Coordinates of N, CA, C and O in Angstrom, one line a residue:
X1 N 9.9 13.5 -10.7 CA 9.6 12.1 -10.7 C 8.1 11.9 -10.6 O 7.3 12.5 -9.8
X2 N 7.6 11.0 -11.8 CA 6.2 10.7 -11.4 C 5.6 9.4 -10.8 O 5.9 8.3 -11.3
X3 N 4.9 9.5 -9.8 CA 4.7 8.7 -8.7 C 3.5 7.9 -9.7 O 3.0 8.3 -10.8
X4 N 3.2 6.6 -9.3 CA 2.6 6.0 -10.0 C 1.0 5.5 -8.8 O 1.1 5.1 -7.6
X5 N -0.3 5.7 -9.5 CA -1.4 5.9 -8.7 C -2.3 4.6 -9.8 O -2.4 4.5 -11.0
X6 N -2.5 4.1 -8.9 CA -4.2 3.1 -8.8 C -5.3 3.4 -8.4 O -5.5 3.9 -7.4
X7 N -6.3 3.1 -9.1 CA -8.1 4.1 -8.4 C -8.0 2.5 -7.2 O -7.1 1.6 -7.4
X8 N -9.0 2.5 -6.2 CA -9.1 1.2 -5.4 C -9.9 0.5 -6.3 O -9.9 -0.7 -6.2
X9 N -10.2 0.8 -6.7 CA -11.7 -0.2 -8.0 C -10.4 -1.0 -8.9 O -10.0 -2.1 -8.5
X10 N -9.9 -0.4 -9.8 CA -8.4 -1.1 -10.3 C -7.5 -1.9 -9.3 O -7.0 -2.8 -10.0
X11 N -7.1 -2.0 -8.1 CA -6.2 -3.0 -7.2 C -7.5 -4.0 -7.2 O -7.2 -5.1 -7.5
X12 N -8.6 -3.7 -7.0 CA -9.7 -4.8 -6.6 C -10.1 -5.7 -7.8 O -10.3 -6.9 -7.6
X13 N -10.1 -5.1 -9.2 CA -10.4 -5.7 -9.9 C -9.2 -6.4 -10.1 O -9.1 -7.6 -10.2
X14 N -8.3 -5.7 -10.2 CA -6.5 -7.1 -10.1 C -6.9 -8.4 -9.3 O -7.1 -9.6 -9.6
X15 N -6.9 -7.8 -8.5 CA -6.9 -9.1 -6.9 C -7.9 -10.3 -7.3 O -7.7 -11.5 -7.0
X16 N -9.4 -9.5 -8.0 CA -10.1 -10.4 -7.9 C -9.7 -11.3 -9.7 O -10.3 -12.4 -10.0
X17 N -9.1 -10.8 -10.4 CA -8.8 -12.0 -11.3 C -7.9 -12.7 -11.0 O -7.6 -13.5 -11.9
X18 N -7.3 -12.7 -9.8 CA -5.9 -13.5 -9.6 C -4.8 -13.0 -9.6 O -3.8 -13.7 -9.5
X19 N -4.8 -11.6 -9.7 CA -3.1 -11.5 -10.2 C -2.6 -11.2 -8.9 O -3.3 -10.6 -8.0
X20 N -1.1 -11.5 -8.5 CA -0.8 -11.5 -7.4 C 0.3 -10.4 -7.0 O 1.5 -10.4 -7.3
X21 N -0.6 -9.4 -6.0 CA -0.5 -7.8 -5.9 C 0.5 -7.9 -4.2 O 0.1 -8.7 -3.4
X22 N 1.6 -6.9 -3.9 CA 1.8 -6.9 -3.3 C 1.8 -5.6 -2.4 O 2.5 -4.7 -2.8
X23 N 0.8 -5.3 -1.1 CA 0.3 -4.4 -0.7 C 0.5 -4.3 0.2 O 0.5 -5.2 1.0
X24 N 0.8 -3.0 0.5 CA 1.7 -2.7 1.9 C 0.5 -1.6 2.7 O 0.8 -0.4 2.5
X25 N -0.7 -1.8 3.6 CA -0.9 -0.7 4.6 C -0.4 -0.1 5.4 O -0.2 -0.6 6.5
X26 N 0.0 1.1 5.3 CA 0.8 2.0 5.9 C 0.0 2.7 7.2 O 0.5 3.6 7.9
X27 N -1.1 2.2 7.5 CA -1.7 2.8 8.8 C -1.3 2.0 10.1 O -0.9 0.8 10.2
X28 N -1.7 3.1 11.2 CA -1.5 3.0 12.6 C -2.5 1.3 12.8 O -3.3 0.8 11.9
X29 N -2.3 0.8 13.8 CA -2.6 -0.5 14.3 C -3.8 -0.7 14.7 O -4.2 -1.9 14.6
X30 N -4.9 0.5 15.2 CA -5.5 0.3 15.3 C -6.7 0.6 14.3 O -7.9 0.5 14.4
X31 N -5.9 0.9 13.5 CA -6.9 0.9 11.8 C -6.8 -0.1 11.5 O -7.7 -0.7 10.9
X32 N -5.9 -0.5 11.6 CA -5.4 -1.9 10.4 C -6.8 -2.6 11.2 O -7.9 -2.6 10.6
X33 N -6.6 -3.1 12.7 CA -7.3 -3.9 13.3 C -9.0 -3.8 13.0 O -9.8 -4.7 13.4
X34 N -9.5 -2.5 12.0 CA -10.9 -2.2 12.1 C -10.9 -3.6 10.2 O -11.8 -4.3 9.8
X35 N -9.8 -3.6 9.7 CA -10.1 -4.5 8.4 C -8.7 -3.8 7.6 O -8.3 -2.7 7.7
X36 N -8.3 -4.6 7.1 CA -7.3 -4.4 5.9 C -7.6 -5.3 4.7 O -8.5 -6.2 4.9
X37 N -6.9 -5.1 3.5 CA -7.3 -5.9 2.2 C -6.6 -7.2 2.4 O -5.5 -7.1 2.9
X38 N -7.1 -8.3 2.1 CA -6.8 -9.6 2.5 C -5.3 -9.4 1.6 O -5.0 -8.6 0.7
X39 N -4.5 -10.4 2.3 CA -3.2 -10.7 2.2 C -2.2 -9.2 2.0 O -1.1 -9.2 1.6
X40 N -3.0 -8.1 2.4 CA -1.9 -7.0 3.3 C -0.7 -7.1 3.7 O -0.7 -8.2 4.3
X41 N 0.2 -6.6 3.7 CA 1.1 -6.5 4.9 C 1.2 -5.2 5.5 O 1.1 -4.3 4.7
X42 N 1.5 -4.9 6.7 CA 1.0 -4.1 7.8 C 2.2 -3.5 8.1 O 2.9 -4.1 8.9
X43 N 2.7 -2.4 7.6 CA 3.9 -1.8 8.1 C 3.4 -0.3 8.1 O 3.0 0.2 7.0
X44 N 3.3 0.4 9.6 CA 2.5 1.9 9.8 C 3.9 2.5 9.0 O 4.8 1.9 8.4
X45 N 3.6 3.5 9.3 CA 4.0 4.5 8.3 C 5.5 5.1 9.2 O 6.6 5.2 8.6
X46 N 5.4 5.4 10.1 CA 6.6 5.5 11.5 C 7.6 4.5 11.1 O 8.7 4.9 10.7
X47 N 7.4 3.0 11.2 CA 8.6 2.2 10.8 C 8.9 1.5 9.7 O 9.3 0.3 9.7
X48 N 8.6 2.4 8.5 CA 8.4 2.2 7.0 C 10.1 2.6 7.1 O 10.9 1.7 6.9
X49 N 10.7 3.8 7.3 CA 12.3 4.1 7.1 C 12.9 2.8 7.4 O 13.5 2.2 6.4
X50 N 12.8 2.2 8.6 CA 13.5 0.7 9.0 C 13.1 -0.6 8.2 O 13.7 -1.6 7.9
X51 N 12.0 -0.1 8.1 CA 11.4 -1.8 7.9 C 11.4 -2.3 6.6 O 11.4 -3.5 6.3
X52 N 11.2 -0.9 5.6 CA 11.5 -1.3 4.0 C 12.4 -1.9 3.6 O 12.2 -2.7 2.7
X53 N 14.0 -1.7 4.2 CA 14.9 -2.6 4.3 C 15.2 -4.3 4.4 O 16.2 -5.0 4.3
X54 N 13.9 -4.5 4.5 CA 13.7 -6.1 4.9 C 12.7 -6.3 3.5 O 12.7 -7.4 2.9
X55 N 12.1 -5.4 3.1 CA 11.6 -5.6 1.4 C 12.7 -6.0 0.0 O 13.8 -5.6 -0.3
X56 N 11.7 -7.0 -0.5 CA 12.6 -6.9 -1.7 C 12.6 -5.9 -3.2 O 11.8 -6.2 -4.1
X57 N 13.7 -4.7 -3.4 CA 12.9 -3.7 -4.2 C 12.9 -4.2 -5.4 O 12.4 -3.4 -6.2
X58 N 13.4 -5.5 -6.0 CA 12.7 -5.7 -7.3 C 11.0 -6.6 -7.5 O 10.5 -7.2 -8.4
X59 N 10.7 -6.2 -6.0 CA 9.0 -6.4 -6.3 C 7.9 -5.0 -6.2 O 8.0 -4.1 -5.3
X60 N 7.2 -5.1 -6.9 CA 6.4 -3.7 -7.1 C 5.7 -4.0 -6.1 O 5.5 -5.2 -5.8
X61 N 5.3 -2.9 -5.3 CA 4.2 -2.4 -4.2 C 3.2 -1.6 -4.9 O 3.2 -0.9 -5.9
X62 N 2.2 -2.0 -4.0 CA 0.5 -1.1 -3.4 C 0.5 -0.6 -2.6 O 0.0 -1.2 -1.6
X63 N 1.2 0.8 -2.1 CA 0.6 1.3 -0.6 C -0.6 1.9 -0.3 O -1.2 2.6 -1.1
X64 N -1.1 1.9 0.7 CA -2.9 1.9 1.4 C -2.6 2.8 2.4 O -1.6 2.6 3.1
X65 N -3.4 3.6 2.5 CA -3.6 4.1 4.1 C -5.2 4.3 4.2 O -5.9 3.5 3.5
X66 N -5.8 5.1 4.9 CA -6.8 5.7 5.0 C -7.7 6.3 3.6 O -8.7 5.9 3.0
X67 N -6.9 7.3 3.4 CA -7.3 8.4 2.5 C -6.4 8.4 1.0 O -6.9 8.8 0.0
X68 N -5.4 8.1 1.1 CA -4.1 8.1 0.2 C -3.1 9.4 1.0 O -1.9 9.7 0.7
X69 N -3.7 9.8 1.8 CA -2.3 11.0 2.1 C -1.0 10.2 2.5 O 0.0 10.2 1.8
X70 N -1.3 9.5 3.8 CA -0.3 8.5 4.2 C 0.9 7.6 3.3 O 2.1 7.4 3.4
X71 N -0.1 7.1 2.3 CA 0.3 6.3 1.8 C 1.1 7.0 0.5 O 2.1 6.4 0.1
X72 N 0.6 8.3 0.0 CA 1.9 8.9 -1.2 C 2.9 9.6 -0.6 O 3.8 10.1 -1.3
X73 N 3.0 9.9 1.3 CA 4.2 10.0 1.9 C 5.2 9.0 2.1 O 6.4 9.3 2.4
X74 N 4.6 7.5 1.9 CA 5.5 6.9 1.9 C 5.5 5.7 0.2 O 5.6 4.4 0.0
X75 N 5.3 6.6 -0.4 CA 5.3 6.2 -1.8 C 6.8 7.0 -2.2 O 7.7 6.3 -2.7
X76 N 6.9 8.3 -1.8 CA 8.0 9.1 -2.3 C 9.4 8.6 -0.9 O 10.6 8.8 -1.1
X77 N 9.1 8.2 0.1 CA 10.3 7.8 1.2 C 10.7 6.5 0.4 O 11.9 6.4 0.7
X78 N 10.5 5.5 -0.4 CA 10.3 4.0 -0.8 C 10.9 4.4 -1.5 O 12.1 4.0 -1.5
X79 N 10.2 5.4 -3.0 CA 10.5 5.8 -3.9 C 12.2 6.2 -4.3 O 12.9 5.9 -5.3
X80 N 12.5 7.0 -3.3 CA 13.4 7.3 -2.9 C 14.8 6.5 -3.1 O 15.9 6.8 -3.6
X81 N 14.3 5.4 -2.4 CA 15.3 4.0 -2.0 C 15.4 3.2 -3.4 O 16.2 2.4 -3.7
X82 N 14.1 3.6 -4.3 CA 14.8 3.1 -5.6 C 13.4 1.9 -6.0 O 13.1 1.5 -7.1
X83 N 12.5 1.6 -4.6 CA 11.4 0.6 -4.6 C 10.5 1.5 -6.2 O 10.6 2.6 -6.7
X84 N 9.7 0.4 -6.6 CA 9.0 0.2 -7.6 C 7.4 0.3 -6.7 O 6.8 -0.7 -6.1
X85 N 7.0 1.7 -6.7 CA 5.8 1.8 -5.6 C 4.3 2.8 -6.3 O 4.3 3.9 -6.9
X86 N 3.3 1.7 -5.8 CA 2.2 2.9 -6.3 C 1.3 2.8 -5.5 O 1.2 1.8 -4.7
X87 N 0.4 4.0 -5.5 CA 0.0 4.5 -4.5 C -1.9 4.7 -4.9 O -2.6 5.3 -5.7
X88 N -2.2 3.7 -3.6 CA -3.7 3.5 -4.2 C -4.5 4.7 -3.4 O -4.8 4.9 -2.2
X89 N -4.7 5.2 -4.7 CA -5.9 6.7 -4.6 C -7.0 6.5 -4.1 O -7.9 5.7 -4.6
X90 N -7.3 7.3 -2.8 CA -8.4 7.2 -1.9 C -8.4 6.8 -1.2 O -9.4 7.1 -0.5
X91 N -7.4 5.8 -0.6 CA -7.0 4.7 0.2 C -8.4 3.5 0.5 O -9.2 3.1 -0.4
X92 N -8.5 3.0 2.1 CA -9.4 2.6 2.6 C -10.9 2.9 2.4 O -11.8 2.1 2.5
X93 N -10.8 4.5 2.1 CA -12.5 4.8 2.3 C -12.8 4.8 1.2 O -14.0 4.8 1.0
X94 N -12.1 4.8 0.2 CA -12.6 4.3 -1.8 C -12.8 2.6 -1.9 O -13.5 2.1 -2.9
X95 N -12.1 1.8 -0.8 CA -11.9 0.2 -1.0 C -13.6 0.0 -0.5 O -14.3 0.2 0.5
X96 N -14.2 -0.7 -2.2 CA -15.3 -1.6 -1.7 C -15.2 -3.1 -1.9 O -16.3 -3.7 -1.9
X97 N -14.0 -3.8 -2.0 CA -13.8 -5.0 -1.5 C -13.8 -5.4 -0.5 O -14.0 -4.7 0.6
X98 N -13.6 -6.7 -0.6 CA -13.6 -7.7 0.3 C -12.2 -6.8 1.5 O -11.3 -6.1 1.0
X99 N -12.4 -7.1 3.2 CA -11.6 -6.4 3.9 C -11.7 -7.6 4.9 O -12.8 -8.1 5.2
X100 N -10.1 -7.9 5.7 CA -10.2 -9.0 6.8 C -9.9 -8.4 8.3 O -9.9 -9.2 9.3

């Protein structure tokens, strides 16, 4: 299976023409709390098994963490379940957008 990857410069240049991206940060709470990419949703990576269930999988995802490690661990758990998921390369410390 090949996993599908975004540079963060590409989600940003999406975002900032309008198009409407659905992005899941997969980090712990107190990361999120230092900035996440505006209109995020915040599901750490621990209650991604439970909580993806409440997603709809015919919408494509952006998952974020830190670095990208986090985030292509639960690119392949998602993946798994059949979700339509990609995985933005470098995570947070590649993001030079705008962050809330």
């Amino acid at each position: 299976m090949t996993l599908k990857e975004l540079t963060a410069r590409e989600v940003q240049e999406q975002l900032e023409s309008g198009k409407e991206l659905h992005i899941i940060d997969v980090r712990e709470d107190d990361e999120v709390a230092q900035g996440m990419i505006p209109g995020a949703t915040h599901i750490a990576l621990g209650n991604l098994p439970i909580e993806m269930h409440d997603l709809d999988q015919t919408t494509p995802y952006i998952l974020v963490c830190r670095s990208g490690g986090r985030s292509g661990r639960a690119q392949e758990i998602m993946a798994d379940e059949g979700f339509d998921v990609t995985n933005m390369a470098g995570g947070m410390l590649a993001w030079e957008g705008q962050a809330e």
